[in-house]
Short mmCIF file of C-alpha atoms and ligand atoms in Angstrom, two decimals:
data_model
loop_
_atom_site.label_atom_id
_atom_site.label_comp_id
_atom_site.label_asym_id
_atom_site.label_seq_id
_atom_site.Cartn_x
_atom_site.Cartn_y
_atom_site.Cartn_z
CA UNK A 1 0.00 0.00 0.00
CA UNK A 2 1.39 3.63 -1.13
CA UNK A 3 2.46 5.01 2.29
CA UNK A 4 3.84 8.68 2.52
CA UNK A 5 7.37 8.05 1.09
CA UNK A 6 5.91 6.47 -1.80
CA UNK A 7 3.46 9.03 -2.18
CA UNK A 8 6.10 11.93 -2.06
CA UNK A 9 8.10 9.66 -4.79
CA UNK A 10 4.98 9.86 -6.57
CA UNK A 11 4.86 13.20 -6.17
CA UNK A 12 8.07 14.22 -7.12
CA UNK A 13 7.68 12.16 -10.32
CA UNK A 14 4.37 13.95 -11.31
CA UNK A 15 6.19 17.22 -10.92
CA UNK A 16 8.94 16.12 -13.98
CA UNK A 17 6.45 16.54 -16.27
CA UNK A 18 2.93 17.61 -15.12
CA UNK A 19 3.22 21.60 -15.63
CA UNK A 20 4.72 21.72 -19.37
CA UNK A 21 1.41 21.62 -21.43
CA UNK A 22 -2.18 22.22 -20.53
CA UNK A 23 -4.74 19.47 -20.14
CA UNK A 24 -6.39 18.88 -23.74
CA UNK A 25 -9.34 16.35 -21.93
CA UNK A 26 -9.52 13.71 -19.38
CA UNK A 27 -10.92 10.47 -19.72
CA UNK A 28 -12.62 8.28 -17.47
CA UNK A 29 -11.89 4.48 -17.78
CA UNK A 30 -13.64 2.79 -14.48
CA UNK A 31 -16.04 5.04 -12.73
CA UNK A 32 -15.90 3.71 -9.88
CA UNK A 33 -12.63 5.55 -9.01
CA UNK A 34 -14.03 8.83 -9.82
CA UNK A 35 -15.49 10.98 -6.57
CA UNK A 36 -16.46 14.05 -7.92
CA UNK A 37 -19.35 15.07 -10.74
CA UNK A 38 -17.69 13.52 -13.52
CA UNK A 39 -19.13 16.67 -15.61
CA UNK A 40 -17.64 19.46 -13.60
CA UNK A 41 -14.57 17.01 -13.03
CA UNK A 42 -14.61 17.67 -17.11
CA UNK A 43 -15.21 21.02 -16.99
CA UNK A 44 -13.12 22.04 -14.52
CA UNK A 45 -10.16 20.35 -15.98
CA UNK A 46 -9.99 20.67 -19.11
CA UNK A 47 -8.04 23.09 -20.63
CA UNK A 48 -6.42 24.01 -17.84
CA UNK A 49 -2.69 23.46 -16.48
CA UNK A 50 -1.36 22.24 -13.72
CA UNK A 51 0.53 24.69 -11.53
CA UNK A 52 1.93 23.28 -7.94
CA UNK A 53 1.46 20.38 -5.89
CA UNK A 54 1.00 19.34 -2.16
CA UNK A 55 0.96 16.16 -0.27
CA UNK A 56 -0.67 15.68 2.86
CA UNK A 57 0.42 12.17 4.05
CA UNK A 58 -0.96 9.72 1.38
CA UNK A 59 -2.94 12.53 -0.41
CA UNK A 60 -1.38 13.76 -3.50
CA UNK A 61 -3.16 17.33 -4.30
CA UNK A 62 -1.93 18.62 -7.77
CA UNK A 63 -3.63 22.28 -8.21
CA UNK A 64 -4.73 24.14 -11.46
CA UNK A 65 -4.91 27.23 -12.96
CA UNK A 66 -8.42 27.88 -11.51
CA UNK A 67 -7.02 27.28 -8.07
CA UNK A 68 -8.87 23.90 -7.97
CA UNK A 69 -6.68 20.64 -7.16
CA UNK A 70 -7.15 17.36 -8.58
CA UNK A 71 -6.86 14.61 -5.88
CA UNK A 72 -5.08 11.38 -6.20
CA UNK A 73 -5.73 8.96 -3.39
CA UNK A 74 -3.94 5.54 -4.21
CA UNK A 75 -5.88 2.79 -2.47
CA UNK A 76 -4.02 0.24 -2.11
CA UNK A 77 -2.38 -0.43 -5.56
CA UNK A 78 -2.60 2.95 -7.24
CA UNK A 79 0.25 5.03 -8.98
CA UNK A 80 0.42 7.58 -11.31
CA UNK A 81 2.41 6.86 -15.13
CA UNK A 82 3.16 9.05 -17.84
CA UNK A 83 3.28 7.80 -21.40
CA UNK A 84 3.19 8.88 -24.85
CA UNK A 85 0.02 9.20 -27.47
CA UNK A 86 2.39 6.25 -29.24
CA UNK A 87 3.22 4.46 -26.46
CA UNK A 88 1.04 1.28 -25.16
CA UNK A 89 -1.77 2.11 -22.59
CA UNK A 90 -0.81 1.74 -18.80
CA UNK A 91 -2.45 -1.80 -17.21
CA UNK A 92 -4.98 -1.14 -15.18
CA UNK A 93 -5.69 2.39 -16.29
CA UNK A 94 -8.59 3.97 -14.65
CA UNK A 95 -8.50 7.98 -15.31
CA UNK A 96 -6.19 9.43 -18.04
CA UNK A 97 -4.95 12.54 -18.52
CA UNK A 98 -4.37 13.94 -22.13
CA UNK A 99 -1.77 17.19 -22.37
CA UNK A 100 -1.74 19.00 -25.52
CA UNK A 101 1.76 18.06 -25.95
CA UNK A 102 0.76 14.01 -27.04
CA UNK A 103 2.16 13.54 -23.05
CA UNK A 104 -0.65 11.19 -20.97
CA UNK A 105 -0.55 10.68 -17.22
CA UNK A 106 -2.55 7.54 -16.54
CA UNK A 107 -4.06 7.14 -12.90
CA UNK A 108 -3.53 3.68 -12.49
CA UNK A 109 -5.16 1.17 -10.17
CA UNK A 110 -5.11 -2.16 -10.07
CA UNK A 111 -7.37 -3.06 -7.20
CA UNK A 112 -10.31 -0.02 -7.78
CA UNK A 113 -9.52 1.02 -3.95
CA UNK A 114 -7.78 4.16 -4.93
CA UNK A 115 -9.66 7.76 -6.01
CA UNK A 116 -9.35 10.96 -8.30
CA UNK A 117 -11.75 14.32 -6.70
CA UNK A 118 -11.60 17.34 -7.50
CA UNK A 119 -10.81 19.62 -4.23
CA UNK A 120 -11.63 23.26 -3.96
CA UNK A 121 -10.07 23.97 -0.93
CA UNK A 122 -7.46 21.95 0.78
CA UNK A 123 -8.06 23.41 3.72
CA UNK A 124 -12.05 22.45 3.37
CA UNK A 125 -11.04 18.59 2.42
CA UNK A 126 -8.60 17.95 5.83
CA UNK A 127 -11.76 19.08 8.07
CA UNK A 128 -14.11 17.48 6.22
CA UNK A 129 -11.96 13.94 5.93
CA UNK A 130 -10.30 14.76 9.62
CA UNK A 131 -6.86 14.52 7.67
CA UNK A 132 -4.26 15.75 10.39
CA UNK A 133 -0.84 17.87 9.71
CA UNK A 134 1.43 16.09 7.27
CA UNK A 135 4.28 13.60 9.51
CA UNK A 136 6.74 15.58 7.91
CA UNK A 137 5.40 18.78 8.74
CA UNK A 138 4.46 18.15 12.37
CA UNK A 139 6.49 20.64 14.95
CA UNK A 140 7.66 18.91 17.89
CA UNK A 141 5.75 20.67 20.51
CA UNK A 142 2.39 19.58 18.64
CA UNK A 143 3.49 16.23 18.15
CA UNK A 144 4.47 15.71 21.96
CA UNK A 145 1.42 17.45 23.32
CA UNK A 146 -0.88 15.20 21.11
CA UNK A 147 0.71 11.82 22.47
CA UNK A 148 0.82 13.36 25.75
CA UNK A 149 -3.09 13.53 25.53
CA UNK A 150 -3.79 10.03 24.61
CA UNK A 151 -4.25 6.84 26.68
CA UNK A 152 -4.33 4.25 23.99
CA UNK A 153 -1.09 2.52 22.94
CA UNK A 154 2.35 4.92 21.54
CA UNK A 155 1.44 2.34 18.67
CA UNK A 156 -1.72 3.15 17.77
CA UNK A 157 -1.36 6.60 18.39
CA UNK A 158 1.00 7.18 15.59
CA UNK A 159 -1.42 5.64 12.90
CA UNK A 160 -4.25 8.43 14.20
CA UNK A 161 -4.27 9.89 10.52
CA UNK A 162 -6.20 12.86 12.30
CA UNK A 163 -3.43 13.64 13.94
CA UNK A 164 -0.22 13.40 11.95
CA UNK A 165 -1.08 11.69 8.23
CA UNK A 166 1.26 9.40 6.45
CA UNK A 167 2.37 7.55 8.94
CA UNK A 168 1.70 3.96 8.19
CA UNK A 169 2.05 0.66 9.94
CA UNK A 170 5.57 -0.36 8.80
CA UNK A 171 6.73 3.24 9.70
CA UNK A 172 5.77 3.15 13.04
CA UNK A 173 7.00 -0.10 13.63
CA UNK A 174 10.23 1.28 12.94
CA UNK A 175 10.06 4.69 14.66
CA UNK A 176 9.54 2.89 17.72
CA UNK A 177 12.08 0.34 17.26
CA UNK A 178 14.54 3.05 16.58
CA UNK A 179 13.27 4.47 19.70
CA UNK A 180 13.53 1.83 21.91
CA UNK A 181 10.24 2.28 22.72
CA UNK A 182 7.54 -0.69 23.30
CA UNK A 183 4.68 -0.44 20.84
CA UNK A 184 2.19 -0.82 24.15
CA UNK A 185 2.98 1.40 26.26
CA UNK A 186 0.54 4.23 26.85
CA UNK A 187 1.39 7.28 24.95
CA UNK A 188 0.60 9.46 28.02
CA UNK A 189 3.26 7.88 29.95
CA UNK A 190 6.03 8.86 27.96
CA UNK A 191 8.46 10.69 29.35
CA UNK A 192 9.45 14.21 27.63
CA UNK A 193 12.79 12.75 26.64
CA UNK A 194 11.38 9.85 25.29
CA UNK A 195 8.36 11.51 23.17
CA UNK A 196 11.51 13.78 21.51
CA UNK A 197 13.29 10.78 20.86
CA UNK A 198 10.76 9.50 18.61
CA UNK A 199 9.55 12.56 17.19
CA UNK A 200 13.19 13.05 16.07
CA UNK A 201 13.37 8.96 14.80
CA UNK A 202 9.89 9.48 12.81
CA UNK A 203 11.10 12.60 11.28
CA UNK A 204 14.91 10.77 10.50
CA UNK A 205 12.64 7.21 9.30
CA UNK A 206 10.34 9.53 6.52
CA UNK A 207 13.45 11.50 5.19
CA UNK A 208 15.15 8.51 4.57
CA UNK A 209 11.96 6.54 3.16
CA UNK A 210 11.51 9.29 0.99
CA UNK A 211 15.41 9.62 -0.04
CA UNK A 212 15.09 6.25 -1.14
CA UNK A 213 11.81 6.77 -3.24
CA UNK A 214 10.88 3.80 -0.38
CA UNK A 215 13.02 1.08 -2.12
CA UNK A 216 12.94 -0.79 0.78
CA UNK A 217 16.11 -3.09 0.08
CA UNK A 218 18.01 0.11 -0.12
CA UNK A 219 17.49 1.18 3.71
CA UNK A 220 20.24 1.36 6.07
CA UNK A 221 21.43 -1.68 7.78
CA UNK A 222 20.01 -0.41 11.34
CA UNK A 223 16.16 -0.39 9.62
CA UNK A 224 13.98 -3.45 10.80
CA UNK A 225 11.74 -2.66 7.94
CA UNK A 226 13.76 -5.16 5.64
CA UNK A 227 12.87 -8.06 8.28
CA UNK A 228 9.71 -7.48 8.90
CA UNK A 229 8.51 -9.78 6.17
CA UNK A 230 9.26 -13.57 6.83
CA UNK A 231 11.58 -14.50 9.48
CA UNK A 232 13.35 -11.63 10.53
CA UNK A 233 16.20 -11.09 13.12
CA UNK A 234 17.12 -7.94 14.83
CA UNK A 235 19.81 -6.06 12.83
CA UNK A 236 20.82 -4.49 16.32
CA UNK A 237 20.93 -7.83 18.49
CA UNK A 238 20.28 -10.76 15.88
CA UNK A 239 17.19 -12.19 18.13
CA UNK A 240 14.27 -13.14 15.90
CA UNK A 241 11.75 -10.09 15.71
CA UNK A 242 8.89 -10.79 17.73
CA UNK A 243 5.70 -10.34 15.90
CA UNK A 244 2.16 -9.36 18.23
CA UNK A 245 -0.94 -7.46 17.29
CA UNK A 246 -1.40 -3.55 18.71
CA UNK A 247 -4.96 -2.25 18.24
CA UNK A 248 -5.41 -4.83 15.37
CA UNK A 249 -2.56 -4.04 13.54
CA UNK A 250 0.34 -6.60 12.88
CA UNK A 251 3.32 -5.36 15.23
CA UNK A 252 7.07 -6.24 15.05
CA UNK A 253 9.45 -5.59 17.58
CA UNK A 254 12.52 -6.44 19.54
CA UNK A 255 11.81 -7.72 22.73
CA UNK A 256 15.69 -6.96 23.90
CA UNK A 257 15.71 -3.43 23.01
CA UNK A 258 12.10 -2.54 22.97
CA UNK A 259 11.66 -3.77 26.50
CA UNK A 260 10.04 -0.17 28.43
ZN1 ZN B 301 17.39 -6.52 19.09
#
């Protein structure tokens, strides 16, 4: 599933090519991933260009002339892919973009679980969808003071997308890893020292997700996330990971460093 690093690859790939040539039309393929009045979608689009873009955790906004955005929410299989008028069709192409220059950006989505909206106001969309301040974007203070408020487990407190979007399951399996930090503990009882400690370790764990356009194999040694799938050992200790469930969610850990 696209998590924020791959979404900010995504978004940084969009960008090489989406502001060079207005939209000529769009073209829906499956309705199903389409959220907004196909109609105004239309109208609203086409002819227009693509000026900026913004990401808010897994949300990839790309804005138009008209101020408008056009919303790409993965799912759990989606990705954007440019081609050319001469090149073959995407697989599993659901929305396509034609620019007047013969470029196409294809929204595609294997599994249907992914959407394309158009927004009028960003700011509108994150109240309306309780989307919380982008991980990467959090301050300290308001990240400690959050946790600070909440009785459920650090773990589960980390996936509140309300709070702080983009951070997924792997990531904050590995924040608290990094951390030293049990994924149970209640995130009220963290001490001040320890709630910086993993603010810092959540920022460090995105940059480098992101560096790596999330090509997991390419992590740093230290990074559990390369275990996490099979039999995995601690790349600290070398004890076999210890897998458990926190608030539903498949949890790894090491029971030797992750111990308070
Ligand atoms: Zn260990």
């Amino acid at each position: 599933m696209p998590e924020l690093p791959e979404v900010e690859a995504y978004r940084m790939y969009v960008e090489t090519a989406l502001f060079e040539s207005p939209i000529q039309k769009v073209e829906l393929l499956r309705e199903k991933v389409m959220k907004s009045d196909w109609k105004e979608f239309k109208k609203q689009t086409e002819g227009q260009r693509f000026i900026s873009t913004k990401r808010i955790g897994k949300y990839l906004f790309m804005q138009l002339e008209n101020k408008k955005w056009v919303l790409f929410h993965f799912g759990m299989t989606g990705k954007p892919e440019f081609y050319q008028s001469k090149e073959v069709q995407p697989k599993h192409s659901r929305l396509i973009i034609h620019f007047e220059s013969g470029l196409k950006l294809s929204f595609v989505c294997m599994r249907l679980f992914g959407r394309v909206e158009l927004v009028n106001s960003i700011e509108q969309y994150q109240k309306e969808h309780k989307l919380g301040i982008d991980a990467l974007e959090v301050s300290q203070s308001d990240f400690s003071d959050y946790l600070s408020s909440r009785k459920a487990a650090v773990k589960t407190v980390l996936l509140h997308q309300n709070a702080f979007a983009g951070v997924g399951n792997w990531i904050a399996d590995e924040v608290l890893f990094q951390s030293e930090i049990h994924p149970e503990i209640r995130a009220h009882k963290l001490t001040k020292k320890q709630l910086e400690r993993i603010y810092d370790d959540l920022q460090e764990v995105l940059k480098i997700a992101v560096q790596k356009q999330a090509n997991y194999h390419e992590f740093p040694e230290h990074f559990m996330v390369k275990e996490r799938w099979g039999d995995g050992n601690c790349p600290k200790c070398g004890e076999e990971l210890k897998r458990i469930v926190v608030g539903g969610r498949g949890t790894y850990l090491c029971e030797n460093e992750q111990a308070g």
